[in-house]
PDB file of C-alpha atoms in Angstrom:
ATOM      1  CA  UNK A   1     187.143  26.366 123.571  1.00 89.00           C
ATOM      2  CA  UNK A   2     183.913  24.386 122.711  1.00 92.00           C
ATOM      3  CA  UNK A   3     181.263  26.987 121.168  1.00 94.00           C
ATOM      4  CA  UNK A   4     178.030  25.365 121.178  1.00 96.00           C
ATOM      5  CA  UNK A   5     175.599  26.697 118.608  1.00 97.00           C
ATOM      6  CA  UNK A   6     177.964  29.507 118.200  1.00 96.00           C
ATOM      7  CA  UNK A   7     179.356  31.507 114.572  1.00 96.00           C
ATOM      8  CA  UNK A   8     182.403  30.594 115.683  1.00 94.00           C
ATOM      9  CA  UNK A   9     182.504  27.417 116.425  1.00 93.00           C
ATOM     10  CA  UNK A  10     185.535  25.130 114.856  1.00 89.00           C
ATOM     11  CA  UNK A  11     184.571  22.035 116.216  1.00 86.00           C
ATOM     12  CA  UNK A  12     184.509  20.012 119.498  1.00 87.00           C
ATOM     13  CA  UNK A  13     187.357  20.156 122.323  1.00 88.00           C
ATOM     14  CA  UNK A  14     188.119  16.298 123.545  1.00 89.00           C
ATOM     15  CA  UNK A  15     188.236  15.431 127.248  1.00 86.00           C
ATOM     16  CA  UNK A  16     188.255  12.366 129.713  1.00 88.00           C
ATOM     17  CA  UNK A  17     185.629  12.221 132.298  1.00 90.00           C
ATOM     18  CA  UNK A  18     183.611   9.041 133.607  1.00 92.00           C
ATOM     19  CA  UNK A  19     180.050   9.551 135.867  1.00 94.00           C
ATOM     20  CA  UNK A  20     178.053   7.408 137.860  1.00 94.00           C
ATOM     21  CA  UNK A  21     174.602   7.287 138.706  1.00 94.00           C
ATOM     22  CA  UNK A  22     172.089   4.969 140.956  1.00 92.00           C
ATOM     23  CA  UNK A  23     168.952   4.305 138.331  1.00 94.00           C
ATOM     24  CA  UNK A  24     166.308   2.788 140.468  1.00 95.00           C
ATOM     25  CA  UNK A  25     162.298   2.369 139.829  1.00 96.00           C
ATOM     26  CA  UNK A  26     160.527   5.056 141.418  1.00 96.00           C
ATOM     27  CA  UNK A  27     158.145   2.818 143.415  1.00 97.00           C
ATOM     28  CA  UNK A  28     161.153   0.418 144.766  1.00 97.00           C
ATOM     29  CA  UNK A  29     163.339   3.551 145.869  1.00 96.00           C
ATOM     30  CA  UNK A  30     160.369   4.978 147.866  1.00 97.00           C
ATOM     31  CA  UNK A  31     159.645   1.802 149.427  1.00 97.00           C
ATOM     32  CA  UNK A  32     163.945   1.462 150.177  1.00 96.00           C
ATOM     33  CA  UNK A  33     163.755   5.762 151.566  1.00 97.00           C
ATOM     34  CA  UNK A  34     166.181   6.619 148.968  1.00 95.00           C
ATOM     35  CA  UNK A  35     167.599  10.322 148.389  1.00 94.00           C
ATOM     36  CA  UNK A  36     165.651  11.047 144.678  1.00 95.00           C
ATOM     37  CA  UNK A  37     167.561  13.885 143.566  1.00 95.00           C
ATOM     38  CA  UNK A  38     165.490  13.264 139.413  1.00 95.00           C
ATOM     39  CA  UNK A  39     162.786  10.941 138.196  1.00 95.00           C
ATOM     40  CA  UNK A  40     163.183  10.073 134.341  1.00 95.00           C
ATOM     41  CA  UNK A  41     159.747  10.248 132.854  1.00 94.00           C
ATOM     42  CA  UNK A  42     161.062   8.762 129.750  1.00 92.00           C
ATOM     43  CA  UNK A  43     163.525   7.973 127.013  1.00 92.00           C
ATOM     44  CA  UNK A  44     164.145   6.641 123.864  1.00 94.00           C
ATOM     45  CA  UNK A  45     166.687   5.975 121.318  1.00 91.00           C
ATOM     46  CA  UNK A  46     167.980   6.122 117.692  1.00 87.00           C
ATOM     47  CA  UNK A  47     170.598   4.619 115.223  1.00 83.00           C
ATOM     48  CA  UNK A  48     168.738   6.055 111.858  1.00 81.00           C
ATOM     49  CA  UNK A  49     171.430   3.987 109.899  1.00 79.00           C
ATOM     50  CA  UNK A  50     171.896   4.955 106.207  1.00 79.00           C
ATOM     51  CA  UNK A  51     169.498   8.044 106.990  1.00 81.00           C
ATOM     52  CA  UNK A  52     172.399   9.563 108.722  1.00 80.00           C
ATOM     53  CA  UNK A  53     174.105  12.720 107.628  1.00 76.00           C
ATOM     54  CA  UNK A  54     177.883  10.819 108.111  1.00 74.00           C
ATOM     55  CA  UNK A  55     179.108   8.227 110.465  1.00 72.00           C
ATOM     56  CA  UNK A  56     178.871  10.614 113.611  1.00 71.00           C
ATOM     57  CA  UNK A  57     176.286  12.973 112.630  1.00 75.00           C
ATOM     58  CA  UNK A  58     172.474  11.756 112.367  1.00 81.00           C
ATOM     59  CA  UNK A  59     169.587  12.892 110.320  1.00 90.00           C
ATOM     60  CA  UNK A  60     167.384  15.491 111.612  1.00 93.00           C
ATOM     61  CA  UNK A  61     164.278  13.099 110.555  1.00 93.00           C
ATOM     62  CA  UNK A  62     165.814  10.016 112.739  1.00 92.00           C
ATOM     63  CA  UNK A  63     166.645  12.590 115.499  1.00 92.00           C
ATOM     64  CA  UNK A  64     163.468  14.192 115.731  1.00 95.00           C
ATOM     65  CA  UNK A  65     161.297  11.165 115.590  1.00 94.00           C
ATOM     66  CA  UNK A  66     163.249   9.807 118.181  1.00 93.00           C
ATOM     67  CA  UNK A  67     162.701  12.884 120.626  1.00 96.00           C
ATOM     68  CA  UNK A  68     159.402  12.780 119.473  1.00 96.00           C
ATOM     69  CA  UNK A  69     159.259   9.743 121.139  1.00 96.00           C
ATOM     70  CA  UNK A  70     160.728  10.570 124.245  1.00 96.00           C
ATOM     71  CA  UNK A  71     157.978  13.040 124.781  1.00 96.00           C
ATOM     72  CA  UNK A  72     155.260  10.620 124.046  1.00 97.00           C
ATOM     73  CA  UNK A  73     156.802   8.197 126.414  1.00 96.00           C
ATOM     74  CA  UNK A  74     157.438  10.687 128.890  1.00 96.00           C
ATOM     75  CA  UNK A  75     153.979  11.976 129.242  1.00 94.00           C
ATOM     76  CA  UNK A  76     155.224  15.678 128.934  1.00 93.00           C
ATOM     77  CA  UNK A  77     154.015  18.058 126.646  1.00 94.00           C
ATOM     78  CA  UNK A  78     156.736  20.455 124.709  1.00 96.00           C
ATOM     79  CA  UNK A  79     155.352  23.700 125.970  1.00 95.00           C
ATOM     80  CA  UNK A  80     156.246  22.781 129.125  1.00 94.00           C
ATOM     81  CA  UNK A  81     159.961  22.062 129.276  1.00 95.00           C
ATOM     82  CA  UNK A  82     161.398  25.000 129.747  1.00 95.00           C
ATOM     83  CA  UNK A  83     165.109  23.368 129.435  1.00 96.00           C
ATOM     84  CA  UNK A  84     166.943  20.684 127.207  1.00 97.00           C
ATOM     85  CA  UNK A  85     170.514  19.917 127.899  1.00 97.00           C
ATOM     86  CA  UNK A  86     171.595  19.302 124.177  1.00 96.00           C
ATOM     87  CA  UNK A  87     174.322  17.188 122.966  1.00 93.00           C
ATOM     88  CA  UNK A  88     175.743  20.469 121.440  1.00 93.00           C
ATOM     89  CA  UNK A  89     179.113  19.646 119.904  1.00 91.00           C
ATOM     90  CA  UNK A  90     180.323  23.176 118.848  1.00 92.00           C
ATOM     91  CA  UNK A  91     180.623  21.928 115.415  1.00 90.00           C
ATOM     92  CA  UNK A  92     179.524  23.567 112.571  1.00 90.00           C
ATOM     93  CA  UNK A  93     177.532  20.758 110.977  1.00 88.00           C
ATOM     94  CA  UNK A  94     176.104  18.928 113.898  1.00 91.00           C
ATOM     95  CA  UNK A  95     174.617  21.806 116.199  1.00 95.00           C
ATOM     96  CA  UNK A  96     172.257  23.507 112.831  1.00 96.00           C
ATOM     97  CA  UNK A  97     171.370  19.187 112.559  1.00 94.00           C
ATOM     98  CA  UNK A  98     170.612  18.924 116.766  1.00 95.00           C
ATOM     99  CA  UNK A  99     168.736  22.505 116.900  1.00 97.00           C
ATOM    100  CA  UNK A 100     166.293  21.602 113.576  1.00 97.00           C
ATOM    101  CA  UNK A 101     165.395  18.219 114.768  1.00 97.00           C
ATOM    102  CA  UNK A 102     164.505  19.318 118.646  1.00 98.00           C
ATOM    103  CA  UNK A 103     162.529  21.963 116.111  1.00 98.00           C
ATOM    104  CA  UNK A 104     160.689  19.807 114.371  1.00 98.00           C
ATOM    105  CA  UNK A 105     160.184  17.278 117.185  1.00 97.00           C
ATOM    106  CA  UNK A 106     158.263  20.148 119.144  1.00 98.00           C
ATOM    107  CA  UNK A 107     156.662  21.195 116.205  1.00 97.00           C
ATOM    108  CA  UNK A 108     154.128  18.518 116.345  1.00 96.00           C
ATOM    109  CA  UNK A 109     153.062  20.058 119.609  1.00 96.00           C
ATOM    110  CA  UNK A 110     153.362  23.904 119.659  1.00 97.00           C
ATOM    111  CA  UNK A 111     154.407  26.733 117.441  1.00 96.00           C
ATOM    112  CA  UNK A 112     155.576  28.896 120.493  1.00 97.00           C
ATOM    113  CA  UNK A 113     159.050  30.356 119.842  1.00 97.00           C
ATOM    114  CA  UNK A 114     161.845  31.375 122.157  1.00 96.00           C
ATOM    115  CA  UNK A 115     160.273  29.903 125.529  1.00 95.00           C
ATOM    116  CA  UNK A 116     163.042  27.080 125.999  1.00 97.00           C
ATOM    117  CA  UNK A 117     166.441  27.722 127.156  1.00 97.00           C
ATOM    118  CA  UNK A 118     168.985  25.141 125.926  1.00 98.00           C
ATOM    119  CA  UNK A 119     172.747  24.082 126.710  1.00 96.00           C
ATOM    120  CA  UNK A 120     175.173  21.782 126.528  1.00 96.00           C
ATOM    121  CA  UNK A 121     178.247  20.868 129.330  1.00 95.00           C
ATOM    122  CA  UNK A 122     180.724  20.722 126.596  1.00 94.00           C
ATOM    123  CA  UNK A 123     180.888  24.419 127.006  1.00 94.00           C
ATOM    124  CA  UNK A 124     182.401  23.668 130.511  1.00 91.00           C
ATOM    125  CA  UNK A 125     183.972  20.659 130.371  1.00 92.00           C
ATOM    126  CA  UNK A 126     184.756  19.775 126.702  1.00 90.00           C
ATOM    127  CA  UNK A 127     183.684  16.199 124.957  1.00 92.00           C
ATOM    128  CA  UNK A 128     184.037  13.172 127.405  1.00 92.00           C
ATOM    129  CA  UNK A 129     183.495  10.581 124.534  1.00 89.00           C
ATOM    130  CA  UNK A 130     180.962   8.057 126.418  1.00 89.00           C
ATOM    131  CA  UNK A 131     181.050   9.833 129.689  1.00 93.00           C
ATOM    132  CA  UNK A 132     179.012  12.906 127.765  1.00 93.00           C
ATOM    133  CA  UNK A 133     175.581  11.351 128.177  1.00 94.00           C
ATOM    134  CA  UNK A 134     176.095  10.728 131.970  1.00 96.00           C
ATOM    135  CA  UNK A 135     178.323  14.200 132.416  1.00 96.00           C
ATOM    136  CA  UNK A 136     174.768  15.900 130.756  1.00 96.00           C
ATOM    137  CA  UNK A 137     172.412  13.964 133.071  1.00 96.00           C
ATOM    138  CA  UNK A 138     174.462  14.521 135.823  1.00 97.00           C
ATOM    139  CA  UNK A 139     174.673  18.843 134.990  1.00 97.00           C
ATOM    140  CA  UNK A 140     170.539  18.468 135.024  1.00 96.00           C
ATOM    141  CA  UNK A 141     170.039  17.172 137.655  1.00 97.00           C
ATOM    142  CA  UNK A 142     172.451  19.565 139.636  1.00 96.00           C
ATOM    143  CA  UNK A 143     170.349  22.334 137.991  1.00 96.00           C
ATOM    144  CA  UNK A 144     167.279  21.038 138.793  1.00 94.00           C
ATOM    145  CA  UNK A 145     168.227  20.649 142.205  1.00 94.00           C
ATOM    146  CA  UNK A 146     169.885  23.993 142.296  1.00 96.00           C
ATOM    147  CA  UNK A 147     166.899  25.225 140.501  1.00 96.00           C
ATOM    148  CA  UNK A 148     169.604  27.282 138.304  1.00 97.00           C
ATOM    149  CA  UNK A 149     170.351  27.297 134.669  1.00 96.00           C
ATOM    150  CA  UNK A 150     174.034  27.861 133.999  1.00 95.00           C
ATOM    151  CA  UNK A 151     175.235  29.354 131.314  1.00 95.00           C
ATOM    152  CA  UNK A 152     176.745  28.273 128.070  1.00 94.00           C
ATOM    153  CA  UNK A 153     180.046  29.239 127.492  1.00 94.00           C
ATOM    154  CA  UNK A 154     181.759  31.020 124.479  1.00 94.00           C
ATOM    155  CA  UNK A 155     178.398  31.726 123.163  1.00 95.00           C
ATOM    156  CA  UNK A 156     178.014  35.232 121.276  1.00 95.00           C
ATOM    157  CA  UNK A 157     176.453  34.777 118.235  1.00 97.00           C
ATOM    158  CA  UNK A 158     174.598  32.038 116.729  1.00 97.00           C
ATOM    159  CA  UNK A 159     175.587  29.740 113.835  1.00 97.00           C
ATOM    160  CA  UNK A 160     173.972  31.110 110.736  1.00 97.00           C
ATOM    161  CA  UNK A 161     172.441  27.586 109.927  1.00 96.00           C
ATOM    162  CA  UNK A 162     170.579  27.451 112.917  1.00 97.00           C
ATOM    163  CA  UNK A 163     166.965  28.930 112.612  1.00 96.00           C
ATOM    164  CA  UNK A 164     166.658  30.124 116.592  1.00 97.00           C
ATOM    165  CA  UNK A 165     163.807  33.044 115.711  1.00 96.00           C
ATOM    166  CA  UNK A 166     161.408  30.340 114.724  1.00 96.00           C
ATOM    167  CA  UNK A 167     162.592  27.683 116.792  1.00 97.00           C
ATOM    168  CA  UNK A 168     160.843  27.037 120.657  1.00 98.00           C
ATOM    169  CA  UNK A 169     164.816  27.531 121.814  1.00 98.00           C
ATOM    170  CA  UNK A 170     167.081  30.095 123.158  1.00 97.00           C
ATOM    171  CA  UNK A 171     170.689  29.780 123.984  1.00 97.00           C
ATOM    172  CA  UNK A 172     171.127  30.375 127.964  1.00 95.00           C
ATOM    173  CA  UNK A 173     174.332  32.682 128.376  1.00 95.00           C
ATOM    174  CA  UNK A 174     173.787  33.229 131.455  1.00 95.00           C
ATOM    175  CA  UNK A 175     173.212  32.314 134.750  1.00 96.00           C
ATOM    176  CA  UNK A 176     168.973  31.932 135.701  1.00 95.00           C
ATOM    177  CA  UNK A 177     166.910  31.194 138.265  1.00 96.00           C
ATOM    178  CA  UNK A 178     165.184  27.578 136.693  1.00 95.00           C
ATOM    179  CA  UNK A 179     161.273  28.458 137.653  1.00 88.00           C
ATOM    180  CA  UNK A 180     158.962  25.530 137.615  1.00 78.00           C
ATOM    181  CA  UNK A 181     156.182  25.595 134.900  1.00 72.00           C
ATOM    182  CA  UNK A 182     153.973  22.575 135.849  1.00 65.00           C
TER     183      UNK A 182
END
């Protein structure tokens, strides 16, 4: 099993999977009367080079500046996402790396703890290699228009590196009702 965040987590569980999704500008798939099941407010990315931890794991100071930037571009402010669908590998040194730099990347904006559940479809489905990414986007936006959270698997206690009491996040073990915020 894949244990996200967890004590027990041993490391990732390797699957196949593939995803597809229509991206479209928001203006051109209002004017073509498109089905918008998500608008993306923003993105960004990183490859933080020699700063990283090893060849697959980055730094937390490259990861957090780039979600740092993703909020910037997005417009949104930290206190009011209320859910991040994490990478979260289940392994022992790159969940504790994930959780501290989403930390420090909503840092900068609040010092609220505990008000953001996270997860990660691993838990479910295992790691699809380059199908993750779209296999993550894809469980969001299925949530969002479900307006329910599902649970993280294999989750019961947390991985002693990981800092949740002063961190804005919360592992979501179960399943929630996703209630808008703003």
């Amino acid at each position: 099993h894949c244990r996200p965040f967890d004590a027990d987590s041993k490391g990732t569980v390797f699957g196949s999977g593939g995803g597809v999704v229509l991206l479209r500008p928001l203006a051109e798939a209002y004017e073509n009367g498109d089905h918008i099941h998500a608008v993306i407010r923003g993105s960004a990315v990183n490859n933080d080079g020699a700063g990283k931890v090893g060849y697959l794991a980055p730094s937390v100071g490259g990861q957090a500046a780039c979600i740092a930037e993703a909020l910037a571009v997005s417009g949104v402010e930290a206190e009011e996402i209320s859910y991040v669908e994490t990478h979260g590998t289940g392994t022992p040194v790159g969940d504790p790396i994930e959780i501290a730099a989403l930390t420090q990347a909503f840092g900068e904006q609040t010092n609220q703890t505990g008000f953001c559940s996270i997860g990660s479809v691993k838990s479910n489905i295992g790691h699809t290699d380059t199908a993750a990414g779209i296999a993550s986007l894809i469980k969001t936006v299925m949530s969002l228009k479900h307006r329910q959270l599902p649970p993280t698997l294999h989750f019961s206690a947390p991985n002693p590196d990981i800092n949740f009491d002063d961190s804005p996040f919360r592992v979501n073990t179960e399943l929630l009702a996703w209630k808008a915020t703003g």
